[in-house]
Amino acid sequence: MPKVKREARSRRTIIVGGVAGGASCAARLRRLDEEAEIIMVERGPYISFANCGLPYHIGGVIDDRDSLLVQTPESFRQRFSVEVRVLTEVVAIDAEAQTVTLRDLENDSETDLSYDSLVLSPGASPFLPPIEGVALPGVHVLRTIPDMDRIIEACEDSTPGHVTVVGGGFIGLEVAENMVHRGIDVTVVEMGPQLMPNLDFEMAASITDACVRHGVEVWTNTQLTAIKQAGDDLQIQTRDGKERSTDLVMMAVGVRPTTELARGAGLVLSPRGYITVDATLRTSDPNIFAIGDAIEVVHRVSATSGPMPLAGPANRQGRLVADIIAGRERTYCGPLGTSIIQVFDITAACTGISEAAARRMDIDHQVVWINAPSHASYYPGAETITLKAIFDPAGGKILGAQGFGKDGVDKRIDVLATAIAAGMTVAQLEELDLAYAPPFSSAKDPVNHLGSVASGVLESDHPACSWRVTEEEEDLLFVDVRTASEFAAGTIDGAVNIPLEELRARLDELPRDTQLVAFCQKGLRGYLAARILLQRGFEVRNLLGGYRLWQLVTDCQK
C-alpha cells in the first residue's frame, strides 16, 4: 500500500506581540526568507504603533493621531506578506508539542496552531501599586493608543484644572510636560529622592529645575498612599501627610513584565519575574525566543543581568532573532542603556553605567564634569552643555556618560555611546576627529573637551573635586576666581574672591597650610587658577562643573 504523501509547508514562525520587537522581527524575517510562513499575533487592535509618541499627541505636539500608526494590520500584510491577527491572544503554549492556543477576543473562540519557531514579545504592563483608590475612574495609565484616547477624552470632557502625575520617569515627565501644554496645572509625585532615576542626582537636577521653572510642582521623597473621591474631585494622600485636590491622576510608577504565558509554558524566569534568555535570545526552550520589555539581558558594561525596557534594544533584538531563525549565526552583545528625554527646554541623556550604579556595584571609577558651548560661542544661539564621564582610573576606559542642556546633547551622547561600545579610553576621546563649523560645534568639541579634562585628572595635571566637596569635607578655603560682579551675585559660603586676572599678584593673601578649592562659573577659569596655584606650591583642587553645577544641585536639595 503506497504511503500517503503529505504536502510540505514552509517553516512557521509565530510572533506574540506586534509592537517594537515583534514587528521588527516579522519584517526582518520576511526580508531574509520570502518563503517563510510568518504569523504575528497581537491582543490589542493596533500593531507597530509609536508608543513613545503617545504623550506628545495628548499635548498636541503631534497633531495627527494617525501618524502614530507606523503600520496597520492591512499595510503590514500587504507590504510584508505576514499574517496579522489582531484582537487575538495567545492563552497557552505547549512547548513539547510546539503548539500555541489562540483566543479570538471578539468571538471568544479558541484554536490551536503549530510552530517551528516561537518569538515572545509580550512587553510589559503598567504597574499599579496596591493602594486605595487606584481603580477610580479618574485614575489613568498610558501604555497603548486606547489609554491615550481615554486620557484625551477625560481632558476634553471635564477640562481638568489640575493633574497629579505619580512617577518621575520617562512617561511621567513626558505626560507632565504635555499636560502643561494643554494649560493644566501639574504636580509630579516621586517616591525616590530625584526625578529620572537612571541619571545621577546632579544631572537629574536639571530636569527638576526645568519642571519648576515651567510651573510644575515637584514632590520627591514622597510616597502616595491613597486616592479618594471627594465630590467631583480626587484627593491624593501621601505617607508624610500631604494632601492635594486634583482632577485626574496619571499613574506612571513603572511596568511589570507580561510573563504569565512564559510561566505557564514552564520557561525559566529570573528571580524578578522576567524571561531568562541566552546570548542568542533563546529561552530555556531552544525553539522559543523572547525579546523586549519582558526579558532580562546582560548589560554591556556592568555585565549584570536586568531588564532594559527601551524601544531601541527591542528593535535590535527582533532583528537579531529573525537572523537566527533564517539560519544566520548571531549573538546579542547586550545594551548600554543609552536613553534621552526632553522636558520643556532641557534635554538630558545617558549611556553606559551611572556613577550611582558604579558605587552600588563597587566598580572602581573616577568622574569628571565639563560645561561647554553647544557650538562656537561667537555664533548666535550657543547653549551650555554639561557632560559627565564615568571611567576606569586604571586605564581611562569609559564606563558611562551623561549630559544635559538645551541643544546638542543628543549627538554628544551618541558619540560617547559609540566610544563605549568601541572600548575607548578618555584619552582617545581627546583625539576624536569630529565635524566642526561654527553653527555645529567648536574646534574643540565638548566630547574632546570631556576627554581632555578626564585625561588631565588621570595624569594628575588637573587636581579636581566634585560638587559634593562642600558636603563631604571640612577645613577648606574656597577661592572664587570669577569677577567681583559674579561673586556679588552669589557664591559658596565662606569663599574669598580673587579674580583670575589678579591671582598671580595676590598669592600672599592665600594660606599655604590650607587645602584650597578654586572655582569659577563653569570650570575653565578654576582649572587655570589651580594650575597657577599648584605650580606656586599651594595645595589646590578645581571644582569640576563650577559654581553653575554646584548651585543647580544645591537649589534642587532645598
Coordinates of C-alpha atoms in Angstrom, one line a residue:
M1 CA 0.0 0.0 0.0
P2 CA 1.6 3.3 -1.0
K3 CA 2.4 5.9 1.7
V4 CA 0.3 9.0 1.8
K5 CA 2.4 11.9 0.7
R6 CA 2.0 14.9 3.0
E7 CA 2.1 18.3 1.5
A8 CA 5.3 20.1 2.6
R9 CA 4.8 23.5 4.3
S10 CA 7.2 26.3 4.9
R11 CA 8.7 26.7 8.4
R12 CA 6.2 28.6 10.5
T13 CA 7.2 31.3 12.9
I14 CA 4.6 32.7 15.3
I15 CA 5.4 36.0 16.9
V16 CA 3.5 37.0 20.0
G17 CA 3.2 40.8 20.2
G18 CA 3.2 43.3 17.3
V19 CA 4.8 46.5 18.6
A20 CA 8.5 47.4 18.5
G21 CA 10.2 44.0 18.9
G22 CA 7.6 41.8 17.3
A23 CA 7.0 43.9 14.2
S24 CA 10.8 44.4 13.7
C25 CA 11.3 40.6 13.9
A26 CA 8.5 39.9 11.4
A27 CA 9.6 42.5 8.9
R28 CA 13.3 41.4 9.1
L29 CA 12.4 37.7 8.7
R30 CA 10.3 38.3 5.6
R31 CA 13.2 40.2 4.0
L32 CA 15.5 37.3 4.7
D33 CA 13.1 34.5 3.7
E34 CA 10.4 35.1 1.2
E35 CA 9.0 31.5 1.7
A36 CA 8.7 31.6 5.5
E37 CA 5.2 31.4 7.0
I38 CA 5.0 34.3 9.5
I39 CA 2.1 34.8 11.8
M40 CA 2.0 37.8 14.1
V41 CA -0.5 37.8 17.0
E42 CA -1.5 41.0 18.9
R43 CA -4.1 41.1 21.6
G44 CA -4.7 44.8 21.0
P45 CA -6.3 46.5 18.0
Y46 CA -3.1 48.1 16.8
I47 CA 0.4 46.9 15.7
S48 CA 3.6 48.8 15.2
F49 CA 2.4 52.0 16.8
A50 CA 4.7 54.7 18.1
N51 CA 4.1 54.3 21.8
C52 CA 6.9 56.7 22.6
G53 CA 4.8 59.4 20.8
L54 CA 1.6 59.0 22.9
P55 CA 2.3 61.7 25.4
Y56 CA 3.0 64.2 22.6
H57 CA -0.4 63.6 21.0
I58 CA -2.0 64.3 24.4
G59 CA -0.3 67.6 24.5
G60 CA -1.0 68.5 20.8
V61 CA 2.7 68.5 19.8
I62 CA 1.9 65.6 17.5
D63 CA -1.4 66.7 15.9
D64 CA -2.3 63.8 13.7
R65 CA -3.3 60.7 15.6
D66 CA -2.9 58.5 12.5
S67 CA 0.8 59.4 12.3
L68 CA 1.3 57.3 15.4
L69 CA 0.3 54.2 13.4
V70 CA 3.6 53.3 11.7
Q71 CA 1.9 50.3 10.2
T72 CA -1.7 49.0 10.2
P73 CA -2.5 45.3 10.1
E74 CA -3.6 45.8 6.5
S75 CA -0.5 47.6 5.4
F76 CA 1.8 45.1 7.2
R77 CA 0.1 42.2 5.4
Q78 CA 0.4 43.9 2.0
R79 CA 4.0 45.0 2.4
F80 CA 5.5 42.0 4.2
S81 CA 3.0 39.2 3.4
V82 CA 2.7 38.5 7.1
E83 CA -0.5 37.1 8.5
V84 CA -1.5 39.6 11.2
R85 CA -4.1 38.6 13.8
V86 CA -5.1 41.5 16.0
L87 CA -7.5 41.2 18.9
T88 CA -6.2 37.8 19.3
E89 CA -4.5 36.5 22.5
V90 CA -2.1 33.6 22.9
V91 CA -3.5 31.9 26.0
A92 CA -1.3 28.8 26.3
I93 CA 1.9 27.3 24.9
D94 CA 2.5 23.6 24.7
A95 CA 6.3 23.6 24.3
E96 CA 6.6 19.8 23.9
A97 CA 4.0 19.7 21.1
Q98 CA 5.2 23.1 19.7
T99 CA 1.7 24.5 19.6
V100 CA 0.0 27.6 20.9
T101 CA -3.6 28.2 21.7
L102 CA -5.1 31.4 20.3
R103 CA -8.2 33.1 21.6
D104 CA -10.2 35.4 19.3
L105 CA -11.2 38.2 21.7
E106 CA -14.1 39.3 19.5
N107 CA -15.9 36.0 19.5
D108 CA -14.1 34.1 22.3
S109 CA -13.3 31.1 20.1
E110 CA -10.0 29.2 20.5
T111 CA -7.8 27.4 18.0
D112 CA -4.5 25.6 18.2
L113 CA -1.7 26.4 15.9
S114 CA 1.7 24.6 15.5
Y115 CA 5.0 26.4 15.2
D116 CA 8.6 25.7 14.3
S117 CA 9.9 28.9 16.0
L118 CA 8.0 31.0 18.5
V119 CA 9.0 34.5 19.4
L120 CA 7.6 36.1 22.6
S121 CA 7.4 39.8 22.5
P122 CA 4.6 40.4 25.1
G123 CA 6.0 43.6 26.5
A124 CA 5.1 44.9 29.9
S125 CA 2.1 46.3 31.7
P126 CA 1.9 49.5 33.8
F127 CA 2.3 48.7 37.5
L128 CA -0.5 49.9 39.8
P129 CA 0.5 50.0 43.4
P130 CA -1.8 48.3 45.9
I131 CA -3.3 51.4 47.4
E132 CA -6.8 52.7 48.0
G133 CA -8.5 54.4 45.0
V134 CA -6.2 53.2 42.3
A135 CA -9.1 51.8 40.3
L136 CA -11.2 55.0 40.4
P137 CA -12.4 56.3 37.0
G138 CA -10.2 59.4 37.2
V139 CA -7.0 57.4 37.5
H140 CA -5.2 56.6 34.3
V141 CA -2.2 54.8 32.9
L142 CA -0.5 55.4 29.5
R143 CA 0.8 52.4 27.6
T144 CA -1.4 52.0 24.5
I145 CA -3.4 54.0 22.0
P146 CA -6.7 53.3 23.8
D147 CA -5.1 54.5 27.0
M148 CA -4.2 57.7 25.2
D149 CA -7.7 58.1 23.8
R150 CA -9.2 57.8 27.2
I151 CA -6.9 60.4 28.7
I152 CA -7.6 62.9 25.9
E153 CA -11.4 62.2 26.3
A154 CA -11.1 62.9 30.0
C155 CA -9.2 66.2 29.3
E156 CA -11.8 67.3 26.8
D157 CA -14.9 66.2 28.6
S158 CA -14.2 67.8 32.0
T159 CA -11.4 70.3 31.3
P160 CA -9.3 69.5 34.4
G161 CA -7.6 72.3 36.1
H162 CA -5.1 70.1 37.8
V163 CA -3.4 66.7 37.1
T164 CA -1.3 64.7 39.5
V165 CA 1.4 62.6 37.9
V166 CA 2.7 59.8 40.1
G167 CA 6.2 58.8 38.9
G168 CA 9.1 60.9 37.7
G169 CA 10.5 58.7 35.0
F170 CA 10.2 59.0 31.2
I171 CA 6.4 58.5 30.8
G172 CA 5.5 60.6 33.9
L173 CA 7.6 63.6 32.9
E174 CA 6.5 63.5 29.3
V175 CA 2.9 63.4 30.4
A176 CA 3.5 66.2 32.9
E177 CA 5.0 68.4 30.2
N178 CA 2.2 67.8 27.8
M179 CA -0.4 68.5 30.4
V180 CA 1.2 71.8 30.9
H181 CA 1.0 72.3 27.1
R182 CA -2.8 71.8 27.5
G183 CA -2.9 74.6 30.1
I184 CA -3.3 72.2 33.0
D185 CA -1.5 72.7 36.4
V186 CA 0.6 69.6 37.3
T187 CA 2.1 68.1 40.4
V188 CA 4.6 65.3 40.0
V189 CA 4.9 62.9 42.9
E190 CA 8.0 60.8 43.0
M191 CA 8.8 58.2 45.8
G192 CA 12.6 58.4 45.2
P193 CA 14.9 61.3 46.0
Q194 CA 15.0 62.6 42.4
L195 CA 13.3 62.6 39.1
M196 CA 14.8 60.4 36.3
P197 CA 16.4 57.7 38.5
N198 CA 18.5 56.5 35.6
L199 CA 20.5 59.7 35.8
D200 CA 22.9 60.7 38.6
F201 CA 21.4 63.2 41.1
E202 CA 23.2 66.3 39.9
M203 CA 22.3 65.6 36.3
A204 CA 18.6 64.9 37.1
A205 CA 18.6 68.2 39.0
S206 CA 18.5 69.9 35.5
I207 CA 15.1 68.2 34.9
T208 CA 13.7 69.2 38.3
D209 CA 14.9 72.8 37.6
A210 CA 13.1 72.8 34.2
C211 CA 9.9 71.5 35.7
V212 CA 9.9 74.1 38.4
R213 CA 10.7 76.9 36.0
H214 CA 7.7 75.9 33.9
G215 CA 5.3 75.8 36.9
V216 CA 5.3 72.1 37.7
E217 CA 5.1 71.3 41.4
V218 CA 7.6 68.6 42.2
W219 CA 7.3 66.3 45.3
T220 CA 10.3 64.0 45.7
N221 CA 10.8 61.5 48.6
T222 CA 7.0 61.3 48.6
Q223 CA 5.0 58.1 48.6
L224 CA 1.4 58.0 47.5
T225 CA -0.8 56.1 50.0
A226 CA -4.4 56.7 48.8
I227 CA -6.5 58.3 46.2
K228 CA -10.0 59.2 47.4
Q229 CA -13.1 60.6 45.7
A230 CA -14.0 64.0 47.0
G231 CA -17.2 65.1 45.2
D232 CA -16.3 65.7 41.6
D233 CA -12.6 65.8 42.5
L234 CA -10.0 63.4 43.6
Q235 CA -7.8 63.8 46.7
I236 CA -4.3 62.3 46.9
Q237 CA -2.8 61.4 50.2
T238 CA 0.9 60.7 50.9
R239 CA 2.8 58.8 53.7
D240 CA 4.2 62.1 55.0
G241 CA 0.8 63.6 55.5
K242 CA 0.5 65.7 52.4
E243 CA -2.9 66.0 50.7
R244 CA -3.9 67.6 47.4
S245 CA -7.1 68.0 45.5
T246 CA -6.8 67.1 41.8
D247 CA -9.0 66.3 38.8
L248 CA -7.0 63.5 37.2
V249 CA -4.3 61.1 38.4
M250 CA -1.8 59.7 36.0
M251 CA 0.0 56.6 37.3
A252 CA 3.5 56.2 35.8
V253 CA 5.4 54.3 38.5
G254 CA 6.9 51.7 36.3
V255 CA 6.0 48.5 34.5
R256 CA 5.9 44.7 35.2
P257 CA 6.8 42.1 32.6
T258 CA 3.9 40.3 30.9
T259 CA 5.2 36.8 31.5
E260 CA 2.2 34.7 32.5
L261 CA 2.3 32.9 29.2
A262 CA 6.0 32.1 29.6
R263 CA 5.5 30.9 33.2
G264 CA 2.6 28.7 32.1
A265 CA 4.8 27.1 29.4
G266 CA 7.4 26.2 32.0
L267 CA 10.1 28.6 30.7
V268 CA 12.7 29.7 33.2
L269 CA 12.1 33.1 34.7
S270 CA 14.6 35.3 36.6
P271 CA 14.1 36.0 40.4
R272 CA 12.4 39.3 39.4
G273 CA 10.0 37.5 37.1
Y274 CA 11.5 38.3 33.7
I275 CA 12.1 35.7 31.0
T276 CA 15.6 34.4 31.0
V277 CA 17.4 34.2 27.7
D278 CA 20.8 33.3 26.5
A279 CA 23.1 35.3 24.1
T280 CA 21.0 34.2 21.1
L281 CA 17.8 35.4 22.9
R282 CA 16.6 31.8 23.2
T283 CA 14.6 30.9 26.3
S284 CA 15.1 27.7 28.2
D285 CA 13.3 26.1 25.3
P286 CA 15.5 26.2 22.2
N287 CA 12.5 26.7 19.9
I288 CA 11.2 29.7 21.8
F289 CA 12.8 33.1 21.7
A290 CA 12.0 36.2 23.8
I291 CA 12.7 39.9 23.2
G292 CA 11.8 43.3 24.5
D293 CA 10.5 44.5 27.8
A294 CA 9.7 41.0 29.2
I295 CA 13.3 39.7 29.3
E296 CA 16.5 40.3 31.3
V297 CA 19.6 41.0 29.4
V298 CA 23.3 41.4 30.3
H299 CA 24.5 45.0 30.4
R300 CA 27.5 45.5 28.1
V301 CA 29.5 47.5 30.7
S302 CA 28.5 46.1 34.1
A303 CA 27.9 42.5 32.9
T304 CA 24.9 42.4 35.3
S305 CA 21.5 41.0 34.2
G306 CA 18.4 43.1 34.3
P307 CA 15.5 44.5 32.2
M308 CA 16.1 47.2 29.6
P309 CA 12.6 48.4 28.6
L310 CA 13.6 50.7 25.8
A311 CA 12.4 50.7 22.1
G312 CA 15.9 50.7 20.6
P313 CA 17.1 47.4 22.2
A314 CA 13.7 45.7 21.5
N315 CA 14.0 46.7 17.8
R316 CA 17.5 45.3 17.5
Q317 CA 16.6 42.1 19.4
G318 CA 13.8 41.5 17.0
R319 CA 16.1 41.8 14.0
L320 CA 18.7 39.5 15.6
V321 CA 16.1 36.8 16.3
A322 CA 14.9 37.0 12.7
D323 CA 18.5 36.5 11.5
I324 CA 18.9 33.4 13.7
I325 CA 15.6 31.9 12.6
A326 CA 16.7 32.5 9.0
G327 CA 19.8 30.4 9.7
R328 CA 22.4 33.1 10.4
E329 CA 24.8 33.0 13.4
R330 CA 24.2 35.9 15.7
T331 CA 24.6 36.8 19.3
Y332 CA 23.3 39.7 21.3
C333 CA 26.1 41.9 22.7
G334 CA 23.8 43.5 25.3
P335 CA 22.6 47.0 25.7
L336 CA 24.3 50.1 27.0
G337 CA 21.1 51.7 28.2
T338 CA 21.5 54.7 26.0
S339 CA 18.5 56.9 26.6
I340 CA 17.4 60.5 26.3
I341 CA 14.5 62.7 27.4
Q342 CA 13.4 66.3 26.6
V343 CA 11.5 68.0 29.4
F344 CA 10.4 71.6 28.4
D345 CA 13.6 73.3 27.3
I346 CA 16.1 70.8 28.8
T347 CA 17.4 67.6 27.2
A348 CA 19.1 65.0 29.4
A349 CA 20.7 61.8 28.2
C350 CA 22.9 58.9 29.5
T351 CA 24.7 55.8 28.3
G352 CA 26.7 53.1 30.0
I353 CA 26.6 52.9 33.7
S354 CA 25.9 55.8 36.1
E355 CA 28.2 56.9 38.9
A356 CA 25.5 55.7 41.3
A357 CA 25.5 52.3 39.7
A358 CA 29.3 52.1 39.8
R359 CA 29.2 52.9 43.5
R360 CA 26.4 50.4 44.2
M361 CA 28.3 47.6 42.3
D362 CA 31.6 48.6 43.9
I363 CA 33.2 49.2 40.4
D364 CA 36.4 51.3 40.7
H365 CA 35.7 54.5 38.9
Q366 CA 36.5 58.2 38.5
V367 CA 34.3 61.0 37.4
V368 CA 34.6 64.4 35.7
W369 CA 32.2 67.1 34.6
I370 CA 32.6 69.8 32.0
N371 CA 30.5 72.8 30.8
A372 CA 31.0 73.7 27.1
P373 CA 29.1 75.6 24.4
S374 CA 26.9 73.5 22.1
H375 CA 28.6 75.3 19.1
A376 CA 31.1 78.1 18.7
S377 CA 30.3 80.6 21.4
Y378 CA 30.6 83.6 18.9
Y379 CA 28.0 82.1 16.6
P380 CA 24.4 83.0 17.7
G381 CA 22.4 80.6 19.7
A382 CA 25.1 78.7 21.5
E383 CA 23.8 77.0 24.7
T384 CA 25.8 75.4 27.5
I385 CA 26.1 71.6 27.6
T386 CA 27.1 69.9 30.8
L387 CA 28.7 66.5 30.2
K388 CA 29.8 63.9 32.7
A389 CA 32.2 60.9 32.2
I390 CA 32.5 57.9 34.4
F391 CA 35.7 56.0 33.7
D392 CA 38.2 53.4 34.9
P393 CA 41.0 55.1 36.8
A394 CA 43.4 52.3 35.9
G395 CA 43.5 52.9 32.2
G396 CA 40.8 55.5 31.5
K397 CA 38.3 53.2 29.8
I398 CA 35.0 54.9 29.5
L399 CA 32.2 53.2 31.6
G400 CA 29.4 55.7 31.2
A401 CA 28.5 59.2 30.3
Q402 CA 25.6 61.7 30.9
G403 CA 24.7 65.1 29.7
F404 CA 22.1 67.9 29.8
G405 CA 21.5 71.1 28.1
K406 CA 19.2 72.9 25.6
D407 CA 20.9 71.9 22.4
G408 CA 23.4 69.4 21.1
V409 CA 23.2 66.9 23.9
D410 CA 21.8 64.1 21.7
K411 CA 24.8 64.0 19.3
R412 CA 27.3 64.1 22.1
I413 CA 25.7 61.2 24.0
D414 CA 25.5 59.2 20.7
V415 CA 29.3 59.8 20.2
L416 CA 30.0 58.7 23.7
A417 CA 27.8 55.6 23.4
T418 CA 29.8 54.7 20.3
A419 CA 33.0 55.3 22.2
I420 CA 31.9 53.0 25.0
A421 CA 30.9 50.3 22.5
A422 CA 34.3 50.5 20.9
G423 CA 36.1 50.2 24.3
M424 CA 37.7 53.6 24.0
T425 CA 39.5 55.5 26.7
V426 CA 39.1 59.1 27.8
A427 CA 42.5 59.9 26.2
Q428 CA 41.1 58.6 22.8
L429 CA 38.1 61.0 23.2
E430 CA 40.6 63.8 23.1
E431 CA 41.8 62.6 19.7
L432 CA 38.4 62.0 18.0
D433 CA 38.2 63.9 14.7
L434 CA 34.7 65.4 14.9
A435 CA 32.9 67.7 12.5
Y436 CA 33.4 71.4 13.1
A437 CA 31.8 74.5 11.7
P438 CA 30.6 77.4 13.9
P439 CA 26.9 76.6 13.7
F440 CA 27.5 73.0 14.8
S441 CA 30.4 72.8 17.2
S442 CA 33.7 74.3 18.3
A443 CA 37.1 73.4 17.1
K444 CA 37.4 71.5 20.4
D445 CA 34.1 69.7 20.5
P446 CA 32.6 69.1 24.0
V447 CA 33.4 65.4 23.6
N448 CA 37.1 66.3 23.0
H449 CA 36.9 68.7 26.0
L450 CA 35.5 66.0 28.2
G451 CA 38.3 63.6 27.2
S452 CA 40.9 66.3 27.8
V453 CA 39.7 67.1 31.3
A454 CA 39.4 63.4 32.2
S455 CA 42.9 62.8 30.9
G456 CA 44.2 65.7 32.9
V457 CA 42.7 64.2 36.0
L458 CA 44.2 60.8 35.3
E459 CA 47.7 62.3 34.7
S460 CA 47.5 64.4 37.8
D461 CA 47.7 67.6 35.7
H462 CA 44.3 68.6 36.9
P463 CA 43.7 68.2 40.6
A464 CA 39.9 68.2 41.0
C465 CA 36.9 67.7 43.2
S466 CA 33.2 67.3 42.8
W467 CA 30.1 69.3 43.8
R468 CA 29.9 67.1 46.8
V469 CA 33.0 68.6 48.4
T470 CA 31.0 71.1 50.5
E471 CA 29.1 68.2 52.0
E472 CA 31.9 65.7 52.5
E473 CA 34.9 67.8 53.5
E474 CA 35.8 70.5 56.1
D475 CA 38.6 73.0 56.7
L476 CA 38.7 74.0 53.1
L477 CA 39.2 77.5 51.7
F478 CA 37.1 78.2 48.6
V479 CA 38.7 80.7 46.2
D480 CA 36.2 82.2 43.8
V481 CA 38.2 83.4 40.8
R482 CA 35.2 85.0 39.0
T483 CA 34.8 88.7 38.6
A484 CA 33.7 90.8 41.5
S485 CA 30.2 91.3 40.0
E486 CA 29.8 87.5 39.5
F487 CA 30.9 87.0 43.1
A488 CA 28.4 89.5 44.4
A489 CA 25.6 87.7 42.6
G490 CA 26.1 84.6 44.6
T491 CA 28.9 82.3 45.8
I492 CA 29.7 79.4 48.1
D493 CA 29.5 80.3 51.7
G494 CA 32.9 81.4 53.1
A495 CA 34.6 81.8 49.7
V496 CA 37.1 84.5 49.1
N497 CA 37.1 86.4 45.8
I498 CA 40.3 86.8 43.9
P499 CA 39.6 87.2 40.1
L500 CA 41.8 85.0 37.9
E501 CA 43.5 88.0 36.3
E502 CA 44.6 89.3 39.8
L503 CA 45.6 85.9 41.2
R504 CA 49.3 86.0 40.5
A505 CA 49.6 89.4 42.2
R506 CA 47.6 88.4 45.2
L507 CA 49.1 85.0 46.1
D508 CA 50.2 86.3 49.5
E509 CA 46.5 86.6 50.6
L510 CA 46.2 82.8 50.5
P511 CA 47.3 80.4 53.2
R512 CA 49.8 77.7 52.3
D513 CA 48.8 75.4 55.1
T514 CA 45.1 75.0 54.0
Q515 CA 43.6 73.0 51.2
L516 CA 42.2 75.3 48.6
V517 CA 39.4 74.8 46.2
A518 CA 39.4 77.1 43.2
F519 CA 36.2 77.6 41.3
C520 CA 34.6 79.8 38.6
Q521 CA 31.2 79.7 36.9
K522 CA 31.8 76.7 34.6
G523 CA 35.2 75.2 35.4
L524 CA 37.8 76.6 33.0
R525 CA 38.9 79.6 35.0
G526 CA 39.0 77.4 38.1
Y527 CA 41.3 75.0 36.2
L528 CA 43.6 77.8 35.1
A529 CA 43.7 79.1 38.7
A530 CA 44.5 75.6 40.0
R531 CA 47.4 75.3 37.6
I532 CA 48.8 78.6 38.8
L533 CA 48.5 77.8 42.4
L534 CA 49.7 74.2 42.0
Q535 CA 53.0 75.5 40.5
R536 CA 53.4 78.0 43.3
G537 CA 53.3 75.4 45.9
F538 CA 49.7 75.5 47.1
E539 CA 47.5 72.5 47.8
V540 CA 44.6 73.1 45.5
R541 CA 41.8 71.5 43.5
N542 CA 39.4 72.7 40.9
L543 CA 35.7 72.4 41.4
L544 CA 34.5 70.5 38.4
G545 CA 31.3 71.8 36.8
G546 CA 32.0 75.1 38.6
Y547 CA 29.6 77.2 40.6
R548 CA 26.9 76.5 37.9
L549 CA 26.6 72.8 38.7
W550 CA 27.1 73.3 42.4
Q551 CA 24.3 75.8 42.6
L552 CA 21.9 73.7 40.5
V553 CA 22.4 70.8 42.9
T554 CA 22.1 73.0 46.0
D555 CA 18.9 74.6 44.8
C556 CA 17.4 71.1 44.0
Q557 CA 18.2 69.9 47.5
K558 CA 16.3 72.7 49.2

